[in-house]
Short mmCIF file of C-alpha atoms (C1' of nucleotides) in Angstrom, two decimals:
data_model
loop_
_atom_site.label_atom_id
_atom_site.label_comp_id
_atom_site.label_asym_id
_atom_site.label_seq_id
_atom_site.Cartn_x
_atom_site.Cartn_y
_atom_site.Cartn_z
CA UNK A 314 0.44 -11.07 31.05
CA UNK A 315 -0.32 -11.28 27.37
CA UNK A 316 1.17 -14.18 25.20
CA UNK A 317 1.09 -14.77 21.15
CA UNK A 318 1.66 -18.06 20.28
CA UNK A 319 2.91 -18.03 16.68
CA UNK A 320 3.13 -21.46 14.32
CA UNK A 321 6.79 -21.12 12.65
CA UNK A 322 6.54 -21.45 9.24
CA UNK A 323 2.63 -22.80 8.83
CA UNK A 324 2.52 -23.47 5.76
CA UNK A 325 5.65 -24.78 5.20
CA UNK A 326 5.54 -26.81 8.74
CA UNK A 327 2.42 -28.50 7.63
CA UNK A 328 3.85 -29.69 3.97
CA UNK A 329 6.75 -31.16 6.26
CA UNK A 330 4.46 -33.28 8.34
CA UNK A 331 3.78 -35.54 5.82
CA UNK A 332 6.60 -35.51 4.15
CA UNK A 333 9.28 -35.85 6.86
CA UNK A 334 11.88 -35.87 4.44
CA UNK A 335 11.96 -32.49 3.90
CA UNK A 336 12.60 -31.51 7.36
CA UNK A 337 15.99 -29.88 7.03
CA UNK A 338 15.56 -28.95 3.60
CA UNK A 339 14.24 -25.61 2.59
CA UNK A 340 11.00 -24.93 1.67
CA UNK A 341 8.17 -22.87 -0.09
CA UNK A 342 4.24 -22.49 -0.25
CA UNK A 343 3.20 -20.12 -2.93
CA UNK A 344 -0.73 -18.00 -3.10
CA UNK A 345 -3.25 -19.09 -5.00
CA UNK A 346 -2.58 -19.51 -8.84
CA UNK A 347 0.82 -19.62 -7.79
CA UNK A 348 1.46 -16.54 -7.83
CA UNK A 349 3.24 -15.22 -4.70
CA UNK A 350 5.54 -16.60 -2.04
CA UNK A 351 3.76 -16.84 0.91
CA UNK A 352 5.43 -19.02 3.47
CA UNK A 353 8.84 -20.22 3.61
CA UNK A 354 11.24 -22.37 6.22
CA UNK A 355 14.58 -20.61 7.82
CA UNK A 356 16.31 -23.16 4.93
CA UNK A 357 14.81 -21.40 1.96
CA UNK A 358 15.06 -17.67 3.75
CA UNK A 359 18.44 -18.29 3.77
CA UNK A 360 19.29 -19.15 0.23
CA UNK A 361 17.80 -15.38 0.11
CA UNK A 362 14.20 -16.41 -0.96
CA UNK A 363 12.02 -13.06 -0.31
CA UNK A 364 8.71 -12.87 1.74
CA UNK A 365 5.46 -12.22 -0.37
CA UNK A 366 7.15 -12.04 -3.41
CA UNK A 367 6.17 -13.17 -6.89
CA UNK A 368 7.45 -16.68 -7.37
CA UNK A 369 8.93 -16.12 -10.66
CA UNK A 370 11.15 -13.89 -9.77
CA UNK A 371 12.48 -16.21 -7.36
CA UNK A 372 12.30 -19.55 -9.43
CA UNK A 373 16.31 -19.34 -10.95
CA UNK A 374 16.91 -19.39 -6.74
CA UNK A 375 14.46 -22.15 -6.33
CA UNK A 376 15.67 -24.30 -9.31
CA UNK A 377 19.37 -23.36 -8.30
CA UNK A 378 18.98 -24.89 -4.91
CA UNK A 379 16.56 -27.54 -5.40
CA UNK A 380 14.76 -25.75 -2.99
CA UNK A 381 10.58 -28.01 -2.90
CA UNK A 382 7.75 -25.65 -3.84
CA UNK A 383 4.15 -26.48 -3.03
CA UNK A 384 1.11 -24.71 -4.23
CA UNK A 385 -1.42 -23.54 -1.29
CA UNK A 386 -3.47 -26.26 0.08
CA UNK A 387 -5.66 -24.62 2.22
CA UNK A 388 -8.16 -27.74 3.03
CA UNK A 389 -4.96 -29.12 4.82
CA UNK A 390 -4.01 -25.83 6.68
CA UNK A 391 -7.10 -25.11 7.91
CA UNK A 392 -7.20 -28.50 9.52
CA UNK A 393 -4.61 -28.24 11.42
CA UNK A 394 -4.60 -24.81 12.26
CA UNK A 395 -8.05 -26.10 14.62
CA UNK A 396 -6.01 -28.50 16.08
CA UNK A 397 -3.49 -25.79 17.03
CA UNK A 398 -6.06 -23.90 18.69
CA UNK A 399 -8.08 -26.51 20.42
CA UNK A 400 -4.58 -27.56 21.83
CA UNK A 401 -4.78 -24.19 23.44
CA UNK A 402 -7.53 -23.80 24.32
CA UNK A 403 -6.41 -26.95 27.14
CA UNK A 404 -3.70 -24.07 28.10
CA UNK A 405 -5.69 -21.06 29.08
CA UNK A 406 -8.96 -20.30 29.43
CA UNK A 407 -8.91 -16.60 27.54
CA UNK A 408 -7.13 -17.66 23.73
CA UNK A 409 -8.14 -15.70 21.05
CA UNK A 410 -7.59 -16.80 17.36
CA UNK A 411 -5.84 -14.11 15.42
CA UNK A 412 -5.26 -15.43 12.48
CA UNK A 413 -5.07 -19.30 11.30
CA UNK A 414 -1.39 -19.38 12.59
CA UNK A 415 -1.34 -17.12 15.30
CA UNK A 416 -3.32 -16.81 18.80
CA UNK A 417 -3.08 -14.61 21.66
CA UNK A 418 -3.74 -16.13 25.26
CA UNK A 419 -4.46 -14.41 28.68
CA UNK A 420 -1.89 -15.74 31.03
CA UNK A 421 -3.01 -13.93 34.29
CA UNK A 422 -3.98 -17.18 35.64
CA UNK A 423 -0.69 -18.31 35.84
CA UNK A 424 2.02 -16.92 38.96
CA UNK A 425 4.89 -14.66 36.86
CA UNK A 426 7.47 -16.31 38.50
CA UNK A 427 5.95 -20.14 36.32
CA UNK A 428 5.59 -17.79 32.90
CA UNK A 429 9.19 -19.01 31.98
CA UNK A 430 8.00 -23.20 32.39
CA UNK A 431 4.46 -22.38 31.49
CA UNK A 432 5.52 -21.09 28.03
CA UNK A 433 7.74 -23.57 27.25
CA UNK A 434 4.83 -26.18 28.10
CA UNK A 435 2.86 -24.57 25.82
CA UNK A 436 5.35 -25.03 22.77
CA UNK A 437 6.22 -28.59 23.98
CA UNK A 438 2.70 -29.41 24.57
CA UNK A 439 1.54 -27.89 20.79
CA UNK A 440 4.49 -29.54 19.25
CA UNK A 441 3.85 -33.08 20.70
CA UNK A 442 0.13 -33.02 19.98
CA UNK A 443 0.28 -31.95 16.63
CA UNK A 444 3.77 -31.73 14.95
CA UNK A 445 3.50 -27.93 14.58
CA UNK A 446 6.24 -25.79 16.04
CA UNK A 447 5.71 -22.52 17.33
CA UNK A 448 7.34 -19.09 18.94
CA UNK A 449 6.05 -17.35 21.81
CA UNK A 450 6.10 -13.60 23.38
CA UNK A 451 5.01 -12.94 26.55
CA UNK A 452 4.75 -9.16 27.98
CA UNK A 453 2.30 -6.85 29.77
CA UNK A 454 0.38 -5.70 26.48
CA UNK A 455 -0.10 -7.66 22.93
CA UNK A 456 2.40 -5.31 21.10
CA UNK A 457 5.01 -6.05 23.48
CA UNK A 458 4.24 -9.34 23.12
CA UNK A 459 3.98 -9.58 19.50
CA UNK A 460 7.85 -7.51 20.03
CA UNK A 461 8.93 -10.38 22.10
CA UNK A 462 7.94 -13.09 19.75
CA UNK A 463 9.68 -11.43 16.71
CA UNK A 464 12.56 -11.48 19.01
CA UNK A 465 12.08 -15.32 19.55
CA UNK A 466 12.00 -16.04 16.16
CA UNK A 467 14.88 -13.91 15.27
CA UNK A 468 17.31 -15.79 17.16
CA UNK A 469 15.53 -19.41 17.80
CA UNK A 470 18.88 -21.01 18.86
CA UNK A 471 19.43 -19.18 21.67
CA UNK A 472 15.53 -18.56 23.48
CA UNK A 473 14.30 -21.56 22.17
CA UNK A 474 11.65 -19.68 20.61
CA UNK A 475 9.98 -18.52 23.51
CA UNK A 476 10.81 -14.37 24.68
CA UNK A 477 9.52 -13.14 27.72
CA UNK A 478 9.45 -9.21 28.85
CA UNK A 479 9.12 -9.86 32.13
CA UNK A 480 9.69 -6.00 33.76
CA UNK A 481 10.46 -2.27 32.20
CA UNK A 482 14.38 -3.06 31.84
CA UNK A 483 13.60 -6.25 29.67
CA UNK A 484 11.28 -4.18 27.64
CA UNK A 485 13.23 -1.16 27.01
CA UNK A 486 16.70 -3.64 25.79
CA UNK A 487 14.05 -5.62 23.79
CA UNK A 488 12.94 -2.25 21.97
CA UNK A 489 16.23 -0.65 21.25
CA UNK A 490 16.82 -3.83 19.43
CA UNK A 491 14.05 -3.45 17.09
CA UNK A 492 13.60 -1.72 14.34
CA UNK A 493 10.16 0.82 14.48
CA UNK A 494 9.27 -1.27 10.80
CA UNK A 495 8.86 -4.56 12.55
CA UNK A 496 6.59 -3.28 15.25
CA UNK A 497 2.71 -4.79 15.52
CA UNK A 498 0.32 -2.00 13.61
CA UNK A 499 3.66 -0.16 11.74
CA UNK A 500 3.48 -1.01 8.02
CA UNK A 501 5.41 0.12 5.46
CA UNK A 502 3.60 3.79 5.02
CA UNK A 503 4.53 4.79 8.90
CA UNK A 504 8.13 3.35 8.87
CA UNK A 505 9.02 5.71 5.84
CA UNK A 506 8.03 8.49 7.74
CA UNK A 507 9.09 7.76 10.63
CA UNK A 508 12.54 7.00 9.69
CA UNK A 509 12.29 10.34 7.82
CA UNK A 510 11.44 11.78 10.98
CA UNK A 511 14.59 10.02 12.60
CA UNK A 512 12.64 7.32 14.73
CA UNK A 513 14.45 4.50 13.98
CA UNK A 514 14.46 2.53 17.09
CA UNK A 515 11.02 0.85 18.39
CA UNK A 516 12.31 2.52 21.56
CA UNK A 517 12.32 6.12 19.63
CA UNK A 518 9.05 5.37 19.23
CA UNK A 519 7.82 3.98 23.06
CA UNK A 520 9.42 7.41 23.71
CA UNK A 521 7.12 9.89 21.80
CA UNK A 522 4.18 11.39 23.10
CA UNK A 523 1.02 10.17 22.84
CA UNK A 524 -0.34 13.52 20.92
CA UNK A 525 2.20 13.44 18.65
CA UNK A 526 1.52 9.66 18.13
CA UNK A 527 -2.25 11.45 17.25
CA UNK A 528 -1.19 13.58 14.83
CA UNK A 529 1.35 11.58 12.93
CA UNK A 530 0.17 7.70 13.10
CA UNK A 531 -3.41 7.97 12.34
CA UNK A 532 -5.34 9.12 15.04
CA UNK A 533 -6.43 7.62 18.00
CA UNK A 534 -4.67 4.27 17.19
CA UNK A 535 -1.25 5.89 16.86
CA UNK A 536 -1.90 6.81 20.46
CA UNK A 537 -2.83 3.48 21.48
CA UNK A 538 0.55 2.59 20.14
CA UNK A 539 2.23 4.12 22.42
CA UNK A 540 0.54 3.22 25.43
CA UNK A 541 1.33 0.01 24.26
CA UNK A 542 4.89 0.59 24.21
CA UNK A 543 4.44 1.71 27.06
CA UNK A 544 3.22 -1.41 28.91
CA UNK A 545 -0.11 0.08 29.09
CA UNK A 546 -2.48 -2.64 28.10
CA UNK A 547 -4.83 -0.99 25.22
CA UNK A 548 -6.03 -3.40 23.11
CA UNK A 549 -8.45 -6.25 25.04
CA UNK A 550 -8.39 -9.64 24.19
CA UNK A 551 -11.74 -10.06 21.58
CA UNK A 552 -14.72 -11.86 22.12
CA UNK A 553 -14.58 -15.31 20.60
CA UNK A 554 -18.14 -15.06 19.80
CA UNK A 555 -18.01 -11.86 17.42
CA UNK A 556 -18.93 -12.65 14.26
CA UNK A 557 -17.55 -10.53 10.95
CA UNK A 558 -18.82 -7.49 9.24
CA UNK A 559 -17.81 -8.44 6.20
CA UNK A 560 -17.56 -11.36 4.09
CA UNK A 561 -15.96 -11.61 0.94
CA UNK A 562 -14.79 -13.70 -1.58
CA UNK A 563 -12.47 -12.60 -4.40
CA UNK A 564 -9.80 -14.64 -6.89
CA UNK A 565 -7.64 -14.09 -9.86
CA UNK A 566 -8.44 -16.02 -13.02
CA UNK A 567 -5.87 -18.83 -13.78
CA UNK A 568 -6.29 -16.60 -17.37
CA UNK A 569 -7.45 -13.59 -18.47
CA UNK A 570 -10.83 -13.60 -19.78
CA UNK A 571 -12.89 -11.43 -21.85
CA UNK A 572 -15.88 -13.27 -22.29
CA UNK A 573 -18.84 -12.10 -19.78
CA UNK A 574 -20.32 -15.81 -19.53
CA UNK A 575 -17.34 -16.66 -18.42
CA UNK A 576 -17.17 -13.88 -15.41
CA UNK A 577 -20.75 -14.52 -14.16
CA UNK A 578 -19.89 -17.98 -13.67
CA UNK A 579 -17.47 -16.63 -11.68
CA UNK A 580 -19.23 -14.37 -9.60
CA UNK A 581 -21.90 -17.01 -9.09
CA UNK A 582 -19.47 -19.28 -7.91
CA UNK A 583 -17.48 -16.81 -5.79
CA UNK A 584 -20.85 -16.06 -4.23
CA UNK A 585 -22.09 -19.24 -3.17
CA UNK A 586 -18.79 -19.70 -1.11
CA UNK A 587 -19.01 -16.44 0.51
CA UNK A 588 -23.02 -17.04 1.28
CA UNK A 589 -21.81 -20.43 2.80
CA UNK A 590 -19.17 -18.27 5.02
CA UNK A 591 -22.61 -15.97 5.87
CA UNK A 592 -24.40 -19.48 6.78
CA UNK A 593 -21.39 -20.88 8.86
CA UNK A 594 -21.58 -17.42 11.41
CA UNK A 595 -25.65 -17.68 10.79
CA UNK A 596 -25.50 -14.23 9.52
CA UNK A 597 -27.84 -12.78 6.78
CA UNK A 598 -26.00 -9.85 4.29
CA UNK A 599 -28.26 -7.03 3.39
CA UNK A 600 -25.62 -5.66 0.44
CA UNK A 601 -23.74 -7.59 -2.29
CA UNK A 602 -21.19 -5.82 -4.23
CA UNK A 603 -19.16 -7.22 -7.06
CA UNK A 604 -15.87 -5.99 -8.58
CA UNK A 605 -14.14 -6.74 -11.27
CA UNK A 606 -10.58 -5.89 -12.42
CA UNK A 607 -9.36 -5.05 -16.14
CA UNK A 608 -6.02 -6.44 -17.12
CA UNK A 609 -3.53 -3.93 -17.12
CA UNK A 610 -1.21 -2.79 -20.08
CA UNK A 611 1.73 -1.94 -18.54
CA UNK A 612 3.03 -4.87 -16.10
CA UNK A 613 5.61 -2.25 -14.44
CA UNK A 614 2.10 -0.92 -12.86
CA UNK A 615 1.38 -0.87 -9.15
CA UNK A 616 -0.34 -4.30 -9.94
CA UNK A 617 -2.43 -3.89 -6.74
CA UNK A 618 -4.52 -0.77 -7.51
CA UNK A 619 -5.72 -2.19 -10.95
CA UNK A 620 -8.88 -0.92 -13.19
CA UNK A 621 -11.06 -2.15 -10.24
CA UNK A 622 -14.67 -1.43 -11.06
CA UNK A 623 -17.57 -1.90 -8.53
CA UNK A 624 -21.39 -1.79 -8.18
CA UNK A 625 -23.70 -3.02 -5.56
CA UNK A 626 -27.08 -3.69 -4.82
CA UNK A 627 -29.02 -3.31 -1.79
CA UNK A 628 -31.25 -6.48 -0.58
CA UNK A 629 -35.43 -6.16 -0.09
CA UNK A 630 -33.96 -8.18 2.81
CA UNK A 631 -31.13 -9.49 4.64
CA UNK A 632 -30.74 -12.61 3.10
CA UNK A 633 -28.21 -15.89 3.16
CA UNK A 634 -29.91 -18.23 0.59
CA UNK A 635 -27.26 -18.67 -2.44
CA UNK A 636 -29.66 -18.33 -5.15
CA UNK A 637 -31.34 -15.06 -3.96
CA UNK A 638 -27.58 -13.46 -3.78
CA UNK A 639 -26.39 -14.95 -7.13
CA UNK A 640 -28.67 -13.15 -9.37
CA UNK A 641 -28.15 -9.90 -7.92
CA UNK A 642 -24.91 -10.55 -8.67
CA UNK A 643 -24.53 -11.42 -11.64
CA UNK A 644 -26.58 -8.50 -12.70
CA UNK A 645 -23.94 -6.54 -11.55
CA UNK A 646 -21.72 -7.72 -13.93
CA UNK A 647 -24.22 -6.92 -16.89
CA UNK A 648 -23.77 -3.11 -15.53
CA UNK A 649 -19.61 -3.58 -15.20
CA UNK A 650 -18.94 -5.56 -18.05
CA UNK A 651 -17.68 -3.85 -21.39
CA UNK A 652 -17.08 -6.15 -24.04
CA UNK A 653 -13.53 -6.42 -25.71
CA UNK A 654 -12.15 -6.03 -22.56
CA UNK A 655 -9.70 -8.80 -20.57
CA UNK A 656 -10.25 -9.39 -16.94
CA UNK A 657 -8.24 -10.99 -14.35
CA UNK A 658 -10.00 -10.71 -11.54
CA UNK A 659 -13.31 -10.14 -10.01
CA UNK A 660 -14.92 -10.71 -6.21
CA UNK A 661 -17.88 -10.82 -4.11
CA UNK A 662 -18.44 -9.02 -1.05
CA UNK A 663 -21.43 -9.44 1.62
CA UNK A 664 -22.04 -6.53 3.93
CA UNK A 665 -24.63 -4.85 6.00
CA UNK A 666 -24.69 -8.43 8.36
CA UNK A 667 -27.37 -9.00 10.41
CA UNK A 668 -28.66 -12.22 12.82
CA UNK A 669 -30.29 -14.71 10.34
CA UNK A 670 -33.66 -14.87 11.04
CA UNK A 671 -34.58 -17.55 9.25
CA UNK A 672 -32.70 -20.17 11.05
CA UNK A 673 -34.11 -23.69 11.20
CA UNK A 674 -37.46 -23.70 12.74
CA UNK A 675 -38.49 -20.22 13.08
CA UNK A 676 -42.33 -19.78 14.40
CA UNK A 677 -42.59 -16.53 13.03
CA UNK A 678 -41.33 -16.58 9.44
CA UNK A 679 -42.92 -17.29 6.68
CA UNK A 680 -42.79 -20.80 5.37
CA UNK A 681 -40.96 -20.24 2.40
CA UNK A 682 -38.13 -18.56 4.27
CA UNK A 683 -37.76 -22.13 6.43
CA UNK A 684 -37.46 -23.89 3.46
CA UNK A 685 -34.67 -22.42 1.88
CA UNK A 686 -33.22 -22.31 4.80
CA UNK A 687 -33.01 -25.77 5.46
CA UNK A 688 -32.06 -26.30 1.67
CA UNK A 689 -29.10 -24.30 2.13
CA UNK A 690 -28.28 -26.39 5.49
CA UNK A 691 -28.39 -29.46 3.07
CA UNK A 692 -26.16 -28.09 0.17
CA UNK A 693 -24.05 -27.24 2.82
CA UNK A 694 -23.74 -30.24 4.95
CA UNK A 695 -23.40 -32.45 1.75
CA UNK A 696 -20.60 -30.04 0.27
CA UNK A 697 -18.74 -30.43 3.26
CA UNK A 698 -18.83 -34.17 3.98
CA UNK A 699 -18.29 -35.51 0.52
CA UNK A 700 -16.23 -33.33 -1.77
CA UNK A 701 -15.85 -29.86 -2.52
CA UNK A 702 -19.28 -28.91 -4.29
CA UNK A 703 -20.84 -31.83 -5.21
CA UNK A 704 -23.69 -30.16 -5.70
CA UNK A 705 -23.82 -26.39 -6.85
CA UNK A 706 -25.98 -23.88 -8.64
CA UNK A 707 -26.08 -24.39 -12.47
CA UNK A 708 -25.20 -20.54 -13.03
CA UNK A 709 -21.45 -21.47 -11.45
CA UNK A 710 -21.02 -23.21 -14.78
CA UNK A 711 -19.38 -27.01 -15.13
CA UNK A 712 -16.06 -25.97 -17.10
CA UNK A 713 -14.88 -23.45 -15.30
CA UNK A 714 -12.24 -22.07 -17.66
CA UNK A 715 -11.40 -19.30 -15.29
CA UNK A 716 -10.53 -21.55 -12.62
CA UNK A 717 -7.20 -20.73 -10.91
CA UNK A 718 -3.85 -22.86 -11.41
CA UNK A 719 -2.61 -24.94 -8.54
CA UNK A 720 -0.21 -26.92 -10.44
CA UNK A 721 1.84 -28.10 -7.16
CA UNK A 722 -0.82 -28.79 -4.54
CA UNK A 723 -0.07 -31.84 -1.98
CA UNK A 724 -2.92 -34.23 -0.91
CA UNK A 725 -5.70 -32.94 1.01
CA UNK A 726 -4.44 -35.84 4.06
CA UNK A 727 -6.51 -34.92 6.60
CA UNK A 728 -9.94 -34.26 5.14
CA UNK A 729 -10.16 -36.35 2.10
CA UNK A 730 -10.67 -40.51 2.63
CA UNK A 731 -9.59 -40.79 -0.78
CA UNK A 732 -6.17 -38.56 -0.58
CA UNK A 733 -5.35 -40.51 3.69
CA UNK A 734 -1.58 -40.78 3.92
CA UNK A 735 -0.20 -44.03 3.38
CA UNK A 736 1.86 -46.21 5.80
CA UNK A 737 3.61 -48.78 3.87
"C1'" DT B 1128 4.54 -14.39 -19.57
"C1'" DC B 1129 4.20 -14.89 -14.87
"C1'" DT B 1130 2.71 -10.40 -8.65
"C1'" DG B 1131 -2.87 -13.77 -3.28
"C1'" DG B 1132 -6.93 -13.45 -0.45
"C1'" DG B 1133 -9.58 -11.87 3.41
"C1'" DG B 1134 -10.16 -8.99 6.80
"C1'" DT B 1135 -10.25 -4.59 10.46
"C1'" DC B 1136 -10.35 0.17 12.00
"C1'" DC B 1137 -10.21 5.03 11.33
"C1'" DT B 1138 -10.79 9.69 9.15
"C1'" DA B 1139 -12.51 13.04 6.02
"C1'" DG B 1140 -16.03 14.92 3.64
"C1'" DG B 1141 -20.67 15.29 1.68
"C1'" DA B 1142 -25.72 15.06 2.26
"C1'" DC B 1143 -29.22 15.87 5.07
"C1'" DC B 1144 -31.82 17.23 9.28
"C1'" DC B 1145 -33.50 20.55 12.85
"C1'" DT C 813 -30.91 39.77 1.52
"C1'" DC C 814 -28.96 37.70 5.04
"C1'" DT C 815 -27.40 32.78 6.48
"C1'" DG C 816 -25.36 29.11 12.62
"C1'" DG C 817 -24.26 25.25 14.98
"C1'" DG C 818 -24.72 20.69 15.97
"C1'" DG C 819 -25.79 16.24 14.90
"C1'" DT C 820 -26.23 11.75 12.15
"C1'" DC C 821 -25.49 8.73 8.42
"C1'" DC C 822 -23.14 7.29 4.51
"C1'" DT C 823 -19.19 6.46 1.34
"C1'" DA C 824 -14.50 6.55 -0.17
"C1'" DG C 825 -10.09 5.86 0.81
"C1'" DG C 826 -5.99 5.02 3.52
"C1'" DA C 827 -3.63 2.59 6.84
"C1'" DC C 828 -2.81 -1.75 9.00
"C1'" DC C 829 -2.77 -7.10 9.86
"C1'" DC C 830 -1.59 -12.18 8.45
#
DNA sequence: TCTGGGGTCCTAGGACCC
DNA sequence: TCTGGGGTCCTAGGACCC
């Protein structure tokens, strides 16, 4: 059996830890720059406060309830999301980390009839070790099991946040209850048409063929769907050890900008995190590309698909020293930039990912390549044990006008000495 | 006036090769 | 003057996830 454990909340649960006086109250963590509403507690949710939706639309709700608002803190979040997942990883010895809230876990080494007490040891056991509550599904594939756990959370009163699909009669009640829009892999694209279609049901859906699934939902993983559904297990638990293909780094300014000084500091800076991503997974990118987005006129706009423009280069060679990506990068901006215009966004991606070669002592590279290597090691182990970039490439400037608002952040209290909660 | 960031997988279509 | 079939590699774009 297949199990997603799911944190309730995150965000919002981790604010509450250290400030237990919020406990009952409602709740919200907004995006960077404050932007968007991107956690919030059952308390909030209920006072209507939307998912993913811009927070000042919903400020008159949040200022009419008195409802607490925290900007993203992601130092803190991050934290304890590892100690979610090495918690875990003392539960079963197949977890894989999904996202930094969510995990899927193998439970074949446990007897069905002990799923029921084993799951509820795993929320207990999470709980208790680090003050983070979760919901779990169980079934015979992940989609089931990410169906169960929606069903969990739905109605935590009742299962105690914890929803198990334990045979085909479990399964099929549990699908005519959901909708096909809250399935795992149906976004909002596929639920349009397939409540055009008249496949309204999640069941509907678990009952379509798997060539129609084919033709209709994308190809072969529309047909994995299905199987799925179907209790067919079709998508394998992923190997912890597989490193990403990609690696980017992208922001909106805290203001527009229209100066180009001002966006090459910020492509420099944007691409010394995402080379010290490339570092961390001791990969080596062979391709930068850089994009920057015009400010739009007209607000009403589909605000996603701005005037994105994008260039990239291709490397000599795979590289993951900072300075050899930065000016390839910010020449890309000489190309992109036209001047009078205002920008409010711009990112870095690294592709084309190889092994680095140049790790530590290598025999067999040249001894230049060492060197920066083990320069980059130091930047990088200095950054991380003192404060956020304590030492950084001149190009990422020292003002940093672009720099995005985080007007409401909490303390960092789990990875800064000089931000420690307080007992008094 | 104000709408996040970081990923994955898949398909279609063009360029090129023999 | 006529002009096949099969393959690979690349990019762009669409869909999805949290």
């Amino acid at each position: 059996m297949k199990c997603i454990v799911d944190c309730n909340s995150f965000y919002c649960s981790a604010e509450r830890l250290f400030r237990p006086d919020l406990l009952r109250k409602p709740v919200v963590v907004l995006s960077n720059n404050d932007g968007c509403i991107i956690s919030r507690t059952d308390e909030a949710k209920a006072f209507g406060v939307g998912m993913a939706g811009p927070y000042f639309m919903a400020k008159p709700l949040i200022d009419k309830y008195g409802i607490e608002v925290f900007s993203s803190n992601y130092n803190l979040y991050g934290d304890l999301s590892m100690r979610v997942m090495d918690t875990l990883r003392t539960l079963s010895p197949s977890v894989e980390v999904y996202s930094v809230d969510e995990a899927f876990l193998d439970l074949s080494h446990i007897d069905p009839k002990e799923i029921p007490a084993y799951s509820m040891h795993i929320r207990k056991t999470v709980e208790q070790w680090t003050g983070i509550s979760v919901s779990i599904g169980v079934a015979s594939t992940k989609t089931l099991a990410k169906a169960a756990n929606h069903l969990a959370k739905k109605n935590k009163a009742a299962t105690q946040c914890v929803y198990i699909l334990a045979d085909a009669v479990q399964e099929q009640k549990a699908l005519q209850q959901l909708r096909v829009s809250s399935l795992w892999g149906v976004g909002r694209a596929y639920a349009q048409k397939l409540e055009n279609l008249g496949i309204v049901s999640a069941w509907d859906l678990r009952n379509m063929s798997e060539e129609w699934a084919y033709r209709q939902l994308g190809g072969v993983v529309g047909a994995r769907l299905i199987r799925e559904l179907r209790g067919q297990p079709s998508i394998d638990m992923r190997d912890p050890l597989e490193s990403k293909k990609m690696i980017a780094t992208t922001r909106m300014f805290g203001d527009p900008v229209n100066n180009i000084t001002d966006i090459k500091e910020a492509v420099a800076t944007y691409t010394s995190r995402a080379a010290e991503k490339l570092r961390r997974q001791q990969s080596a990118a062979s391709m930068i590309s850089v994009f920057i987005v015009a400010k739009e006129e007209d607000h009403m706009a589909d605000f996603h698909r701005g005037n994105s423009i994008s260039d990239y280069t291709t490397l000599p060679s795979a590289t993951s020293a900072t300075h050899r990506l930065i000016k390839p990068a910010v020449e890309i901006v000489d190309r992109l930039y036209e001047t009078g215009t205002w920008y409010k966004k711009a990112g870095v991606m690294l592709s084309g990912l190889v092994p680095d070669d140049s790790i530590q002592a290598n025999l067999f590279a040249a001894e230049q390549v060492n060197e920066q290597r083990l320069l980059m090691d130091m930047v990088d182990n200095v950054n991380f044990s003192m404060r956020d970039d304590v030492i950084k490439f001149a190009s990422s400037g020292t003002k940093r006008d672009w720099k995005m608002r985080q007007a409401l952040r909490s303390p960092r209290y789990t990875t800064r000495w000089d931000e420690l909660f307080e007992v008094k």
